[in-house]
XYZ file of C-alpha atoms in Angstrom:
459
model
C 11.351 41.225 -25.188
C 11.827 38.965 -22.153
C 9.758 35.960 -21.480
C 6.698 36.880 -19.581
C 4.662 35.030 -17.159
C 1.735 35.894 -14.825
C 0.756 34.482 -11.316
C -2.811 34.909 -10.308
C -3.550 34.521 -6.418
C -6.934 32.791 -5.996
C -6.439 30.636 -3.084
C -8.413 32.764 -0.396
C -11.736 31.657 1.014
C -12.935 35.283 1.554
C -14.406 35.113 4.844
C -15.661 38.492 4.660
C -17.872 37.626 1.861
C -19.942 35.681 4.260
C -20.751 33.127 1.343
C -20.760 29.496 0.638
C -19.254 30.584 -2.839
C -15.585 31.164 -2.794
C -14.441 34.906 -3.205
C -13.005 34.868 -6.526
C -16.116 33.127 -8.147
C -18.333 35.885 -7.088
C -19.641 37.367 -10.322
C -19.438 40.807 -11.517
C -21.494 41.652 -14.480
C -22.216 37.911 -15.109
C -18.616 36.652 -15.024
C -16.494 35.432 -11.968
C -13.872 37.832 -10.659
C -11.138 35.552 -11.437
C -12.376 34.884 -14.830
C -12.111 38.817 -15.494
C -8.608 38.862 -14.378
C -7.634 35.756 -16.543
C -9.324 37.246 -19.682
C -7.546 40.491 -19.507
C -4.148 38.648 -18.744
C -4.777 36.602 -21.835
C -4.603 39.616 -23.813
C -0.847 40.084 -23.062
C 1.829 38.084 -24.895
C 2.785 35.616 -21.969
C 4.549 32.362 -22.045
C 2.420 30.948 -19.075
C -0.281 31.856 -16.747
C -0.482 30.076 -13.205
C -3.419 30.407 -10.949
C -2.732 29.791 -7.493
C -5.789 27.735 -5.909
C -6.516 26.633 -2.540
C -10.235 26.933 -1.134
C -12.584 25.790 -3.620
C -9.716 24.651 -5.969
C -12.105 22.314 -7.999
C -14.638 24.965 -8.635
C -12.065 27.495 -9.567
C -10.506 24.977 -12.249
C -13.970 24.171 -13.322
C -14.683 27.909 -14.110
C -11.257 28.586 -15.694
C -10.595 25.165 -17.455
C -7.483 24.633 -19.517
C -6.728 28.454 -20.054
C -4.237 28.346 -17.176
C -1.958 26.206 -15.396
C -2.656 25.644 -11.480
C -0.608 25.675 -8.413
C -2.038 24.385 -5.069
C -1.766 26.222 -1.915
C -3.074 23.694 0.635
C -2.597 26.141 3.504
C -3.108 29.831 3.321
C 0.168 31.115 4.745
C 0.405 34.432 3.108
C 0.888 35.897 -0.266
C 4.643 35.112 -0.596
C 3.791 31.323 0.289
C 1.063 31.428 -2.607
C 3.451 32.729 -5.072
C 5.917 29.883 -4.291
C 3.485 27.316 -5.236
C 4.375 28.369 -8.792
C 7.734 27.282 -8.424
C 7.372 24.012 -10.280
C 6.560 26.137 -13.412
C 8.781 29.258 -12.882
C 11.634 28.545 -10.532
C 14.982 29.398 -12.186
C 13.579 30.738 -15.560
C 14.677 34.026 -16.954
C 12.085 36.740 -17.747
C 9.534 38.855 -16.101
C 6.434 37.651 -13.856
C 3.393 39.837 -13.041
C 1.614 39.008 -9.833
C -1.962 39.759 -9.560
C -4.980 39.045 -7.218
C -7.968 37.130 -8.519
C -10.275 39.446 -6.529
C -9.132 42.654 -8.779
C -11.904 42.179 -11.640
C -11.446 45.768 -12.852
C -7.899 45.718 -13.879
C -7.120 46.057 -17.569
C -4.698 44.363 -19.870
C -3.664 48.149 -20.808
C -2.727 48.796 -17.200
C -0.837 45.512 -16.953
C 1.102 46.397 -20.070
C 1.981 49.739 -18.914
C 3.392 48.262 -15.649
C 5.338 45.609 -17.581
C 6.894 48.379 -19.862
C 7.723 50.358 -16.832
C 9.511 47.424 -15.324
C 11.508 46.862 -18.597
C 12.224 50.503 -19.186
C 13.511 51.123 -15.703
C 15.568 47.690 -15.764
C 14.080 46.920 -12.298
C 14.120 43.823 -10.421
C 10.560 44.553 -8.987
C 7.954 47.149 -9.909
C 4.980 48.038 -7.787
C 1.630 49.128 -9.361
C 0.639 52.027 -7.131
C -2.396 54.567 -7.333
C -3.175 57.960 -6.030
C -6.012 58.134 -3.498
C -7.387 60.889 -1.544
C -8.234 58.647 1.476
C -5.688 56.104 1.810
C -6.638 54.545 5.168
C -5.927 50.955 5.117
C -3.431 50.910 2.438
C 0.335 50.533 2.440
C 1.929 53.850 1.519
C 4.637 54.111 -1.111
C 7.676 56.052 0.242
C 9.816 57.678 -2.264
C 13.283 59.313 -1.861
C 14.292 62.928 -3.013
C 14.901 61.528 -6.589
C 11.448 59.991 -6.854
C 12.842 56.421 -6.480
C 10.681 53.970 -4.300
C 12.410 53.635 -1.062
C 9.993 51.349 0.785
C 6.287 50.373 1.407
C 5.103 51.209 4.729
C 2.183 49.495 6.185
C -0.476 51.875 7.794
C -0.126 50.420 11.328
C 3.807 50.943 10.879
C 3.511 54.457 9.387
C 4.385 57.812 11.109
C 2.068 60.834 10.829
C 4.124 62.030 7.727
C 4.098 58.688 6.140
C 0.154 58.418 6.689
C -0.329 61.532 4.950
C 1.181 59.973 1.617
C -1.483 59.385 -0.827
C 0.267 57.012 -3.294
C -0.768 53.520 -2.248
C 0.328 49.872 -2.893
C -2.290 48.024 -4.989
C -1.015 44.597 -4.378
C 0.012 43.952 -8.122
C 3.678 43.560 -8.979
C 6.235 42.800 -11.794
C 9.501 40.917 -10.819
C 12.548 39.498 -12.236
C 11.376 35.959 -12.250
C 14.497 34.256 -11.325
C 15.334 36.875 -8.665
C 12.012 36.390 -7.413
C 12.044 32.904 -6.587
C 15.469 33.162 -5.087
C 14.212 35.898 -2.707
C 10.995 34.044 -1.742
C 13.317 31.545 0.051
C 14.311 34.460 2.329
C 11.010 35.475 3.330
C 10.032 34.628 6.977
C 6.862 34.748 8.991
C 8.149 36.860 11.875
C 4.814 39.073 11.972
C 1.742 39.214 14.078
C -0.072 36.951 11.543
C 2.571 34.385 11.214
C 2.351 34.650 7.406
C 4.880 34.832 4.586
C 4.231 38.301 2.885
C 4.995 39.242 -0.773
C 5.712 42.907 -0.014
C 8.621 41.506 2.166
C 10.309 40.699 -1.264
C 10.484 44.393 -1.966
C 12.173 45.015 1.344
C 14.738 42.325 0.924
C 15.516 43.638 -2.786
C 15.882 47.200 -1.688
C 18.438 46.025 1.096
C 20.341 44.399 -1.542
C 20.449 47.333 -3.567
C 18.427 46.184 -6.300
C 16.318 48.547 -8.534
C 12.666 48.790 -7.369
C 10.393 51.040 -9.496
C 6.830 52.103 -9.351
C 4.108 52.519 -12.028
C 1.352 54.851 -10.813
C -2.063 54.070 -12.637
C -4.212 56.933 -13.380
C -7.277 54.960 -12.543
C -7.388 53.788 -9.033
C -10.718 52.062 -9.588
C -9.045 49.277 -11.660
C -6.991 48.309 -8.519
C -9.863 47.821 -6.296
C -9.884 44.473 -4.403
C -13.228 42.973 -3.502
C -13.383 41.608 -0.139
C -17.108 41.983 0.954
C -20.484 42.458 -0.497
C -20.176 46.248 -0.561
C -16.929 46.245 -2.613
C -18.629 43.576 -4.960
C -21.541 45.988 -5.619
C -19.048 48.800 -6.154
C -17.156 46.815 -8.597
C -20.338 45.799 -10.432
C -21.258 49.375 -10.732
C -17.896 50.340 -12.353
C -17.874 47.336 -14.589
C -21.225 47.942 -15.792
C -20.580 51.676 -16.516
C -17.302 50.621 -18.411
C -19.193 47.918 -20.555
C -22.181 50.106 -21.215
C -19.985 53.267 -22.373
C -18.076 50.895 -24.654
C -21.414 49.759 -26.336
C -22.630 53.353 -26.740
C -19.490 54.312 -28.598
C -19.869 51.452 -30.891
C -23.353 52.637 -31.920
C -25.644 51.196 -29.599
C -28.304 53.276 -27.824
C -28.955 52.733 -24.115
C -32.019 54.752 -23.154
C -30.777 54.654 -19.415
C -27.372 53.144 -18.988
C -27.758 53.119 -14.972
C -30.804 50.746 -15.454
C -29.261 48.471 -18.099
C -27.413 45.383 -17.188
C -25.026 43.868 -19.879
C -22.599 41.000 -19.472
C -18.993 41.442 -20.377
C -19.390 38.963 -23.259
C -22.250 40.417 -24.824
C -21.887 41.486 -28.562
C -24.565 44.113 -29.683
C -24.880 45.536 -33.394
C -25.002 49.114 -34.358
C -28.271 51.127 -34.076
C -29.729 48.678 -31.731
C -31.722 50.216 -28.921
C -31.645 48.731 -25.269
C -34.358 49.925 -23.047
C -34.234 50.183 -19.265
C -34.410 47.265 -17.135
C -32.928 44.881 -19.757
C -30.610 42.186 -18.608
C -28.144 40.413 -21.105
C -26.609 37.453 -19.500
C -23.382 35.376 -20.775
C -22.519 35.261 -24.248
C -25.324 37.123 -25.991
C -25.131 38.271 -29.629
C -27.602 40.696 -30.669
C -27.622 42.055 -34.370
C -28.273 45.419 -35.693
C -31.339 47.789 -35.434
C -32.966 45.593 -32.648
C -35.182 47.039 -30.014
C -34.616 44.983 -26.692
C -36.839 45.976 -23.556
C -37.969 47.524 -21.388
C -37.645 44.904 -18.743
C -36.377 41.788 -20.864
C -33.844 39.247 -20.000
C -31.727 37.604 -22.735
C -29.289 35.002 -21.784
C -26.633 32.847 -23.790
C -28.925 33.469 -26.877
C -28.179 34.722 -30.427
C -30.462 37.248 -31.869
C -30.662 38.431 -35.472
C -31.251 41.927 -36.915
C -34.484 44.243 -36.748
C -35.827 41.986 -34.101
C -37.741 43.246 -31.243
C -38.140 41.766 -27.724
C -40.403 43.633 -25.299
C -40.777 42.815 -21.666
C -39.977 39.081 -22.445
C -37.405 36.248 -21.505
C -35.199 34.561 -24.087
C -32.776 31.764 -22.760
C -30.347 29.793 -24.654
C -31.964 30.057 -27.943
C -31.570 31.401 -31.480
C -33.854 34.048 -32.925
C -33.655 35.210 -36.686
C -34.106 38.514 -38.320
C -37.368 40.494 -37.927
C -38.852 38.778 -35.115
C -41.282 40.345 -32.771
C -41.295 38.701 -29.264
C -43.619 39.806 -26.496
C -44.860 41.484 -24.400
C -44.685 38.755 -21.721
C -43.438 35.971 -23.651
C -40.825 33.229 -22.580
C -38.535 31.375 -25.129
C -37.068 28.710 -23.133
C -33.798 26.856 -23.926
C -32.986 25.188 -27.280
C -35.552 26.956 -29.176
C -34.839 28.097 -32.658
C -37.022 30.854 -34.322
C -36.629 31.772 -37.844
C -37.023 35.087 -39.598
C -40.224 37.209 -39.452
C -41.845 35.279 -36.852
C -44.352 36.786 -34.376
C -44.400 35.428 -30.701
C -47.009 37.436 -28.850
C -48.119 37.900 -25.432
C -48.154 35.040 -22.744
C -46.648 32.711 -25.342
C -43.952 29.989 -24.071
C -41.732 28.339 -26.483
C -39.634 25.455 -25.185
C -37.192 23.266 -27.212
C -38.855 23.908 -30.579
C -38.152 25.266 -33.831
C -40.494 27.629 -35.749
C -39.991 28.224 -39.582
C -40.097 31.633 -41.267
C -43.186 33.834 -41.078
C -44.854 31.648 -38.425
C -46.864 33.134 -35.620
C -48.155 32.411 -32.183
C -49.684 35.535 -31.275
C -51.103 35.000 -27.769
C -51.619 32.630 -25.021
C -49.979 29.575 -26.445
C -47.670 26.838 -25.429
C -45.192 25.326 -27.955
C -43.196 22.756 -26.456
C -41.178 19.854 -28.079
C -42.312 21.008 -31.452
C -41.334 21.473 -35.082
C -43.292 24.191 -36.613
C -42.934 24.839 -40.404
C -43.058 28.094 -42.332
C -46.116 30.424 -42.352
C -47.882 28.314 -39.739
C -50.661 30.096 -37.599
C -51.121 29.017 -34.217
C -54.173 30.252 -32.762
C -54.979 31.968 -29.506
C -54.802 29.262 -26.651
C -53.338 26.461 -28.907
C -51.374 23.995 -27.017
C -48.825 21.234 -27.861
C -49.713 18.433 -25.338
C -46.166 17.074 -25.172
C -45.776 15.228 -21.770
C -47.675 12.427 -20.505
C -46.298 12.355 -17.057
C -43.376 10.336 -17.896
C -42.189 10.928 -21.371
C -42.251 13.944 -23.769
C -43.205 13.560 -27.351
C -42.833 15.528 -30.713
C -45.550 17.507 -32.351
C -44.875 18.493 -36.215
C -46.817 21.187 -37.720
C -45.898 21.491 -41.550
C -45.730 24.593 -43.612
C -48.775 26.562 -44.179
C -51.027 24.892 -41.584
C -53.586 26.947 -39.800
C -54.269 25.896 -36.092
C -57.331 27.540 -34.739
C -58.054 29.000 -31.181
C -57.875 26.426 -28.188
C -56.619 23.563 -30.091
C -54.780 20.724 -28.210
C -52.242 18.829 -30.276
C -51.710 15.586 -28.305
C -48.192 14.438 -29.234
C -46.965 12.409 -30.848
C -49.014 13.890 -33.863
C -48.195 15.487 -37.191
C -50.408 18.028 -38.941
C -49.865 18.082 -42.597
C -49.011 21.037 -44.900
C -51.892 23.596 -45.554
C -54.119 21.608 -43.088
C -56.817 23.375 -41.278
C -57.645 22.542 -37.700
C -60.913 23.888 -36.360
C -61.091 25.940 -33.198
C -61.686 24.049 -30.003
C -60.469 20.572 -31.199
C -58.316 18.243 -29.567
C -56.242 16.368 -32.019
C -55.039 12.751 -31.311
C -54.380 11.586 -34.859
C -52.129 12.865 -37.635
C -53.992 15.315 -40.005
C -53.302 14.826 -43.809
C -52.115 17.907 -45.875
C -54.760 20.302 -47.225
C -57.329 18.521 -44.824
C -59.816 20.102 -42.199
C -59.900 18.258 -38.922
C -62.591 18.911 -36.452
C -62.421 17.208 -33.150
C -65.001 18.559 -30.692
C -68.276 17.623 -29.125
C -71.383 18.573 -31.474
C -73.217 21.645 -29.755
C -76.316 21.137 -28.110
C -78.729 23.866 -27.444
C -81.910 23.636 -25.250
C -84.148 26.540 -25.836
C -85.979 28.247 -22.931
C -83.796 26.057 -20.591
C -83.201 28.893 -18.139
C -86.737 29.932 -17.772
C -87.961 26.516 -17.211
C -85.335 25.876 -14.470
C -86.413 29.216 -12.705
C -90.153 28.259 -12.929
C -89.323 24.878 -11.344
C -87.376 26.733 -8.388
C -90.297 28.966 -7.880
C -92.951 26.194 -7.709
């Protein structure tokens, strides 16, 4: 098998997106379009991947990191000019290069492999990825000769009525003999209305030289969609979401309403888990088996154990154990670690805290910057008072402690093992193990006070 390379074109600004964010960085199912392309390319056996950057180069590099090499197109002078920016890596090398656009997030490694296989089987110098579409308006048409060989690509503005009726279109993805590609790129000129150097001109030059030009028609046109505006971005999101959801369902996950379930491309979900409508899974989420997530829940960059339920709640950048019940209307903020068999009830917020196995905060509590041991009960309205306006401090509640309702724990403070805090207390000093702490004003009752006050008003 010949050496294989990839060039990904990602230098355009994308003015039709009407956005400050560069086009290829717009997300589809939580991942940038160009990252989708790179991830699929990485599934192939390639010697090198070069991404051509221009507008927003630093942001694209920050997104893709060291997974690819980079070529810089300082001026956007056309697709052929963009490919030439990879010459420092590829010029003169034997092998096959696949050229893709960074705004085609739906293309798959399987389709790329099929294109490469066709190119190698046909012993072609160039192979075009084509697709069949009922309404080909706006696309270049693939014109074949009587024997089915590619004769030329005709842009719509140059096509005759007969040629416009052709429904096989150029998708803008190609395979080339790498050495010949960089030789022919030197011959491409910009004698056109836009004054740009176009990659399809390489095809025309090769045809005139009598070189073999092949085409592979993908059966899935949707994979080739290029995103140029927000409407196309929405369509790509819809297709990608359907693809992701169907894969999870085939792997044993129940989605009650897939059209109302939003799962990132990087999410991993265990068998027999049920996802209810209105649920969003963002980024690298791992969910175990036999969980119930939703309805209307959001989980981001988190790991969820087995047999855990999250109802109408938010979990961000945290780790949740097995057999945990969260919600409804709870908020697990970043850097929280919840052990097994924990209960986090309605209107409870946990932030940058750990909770040991079997502990519970059933309702209306705030747990921030805290270390909560095992089998701890945090009563309704219990609060860790962690912030003095300048610094944040740690609260420790050791195993088996019972914190009554409406208790304020003024950090830094430690509640010892099996200690008991009476309801309504404000705790400012450490509580020893096995102790009862009461920190509230003594109740005063003035009998018949209301009647006396009324008599005074009437006098």
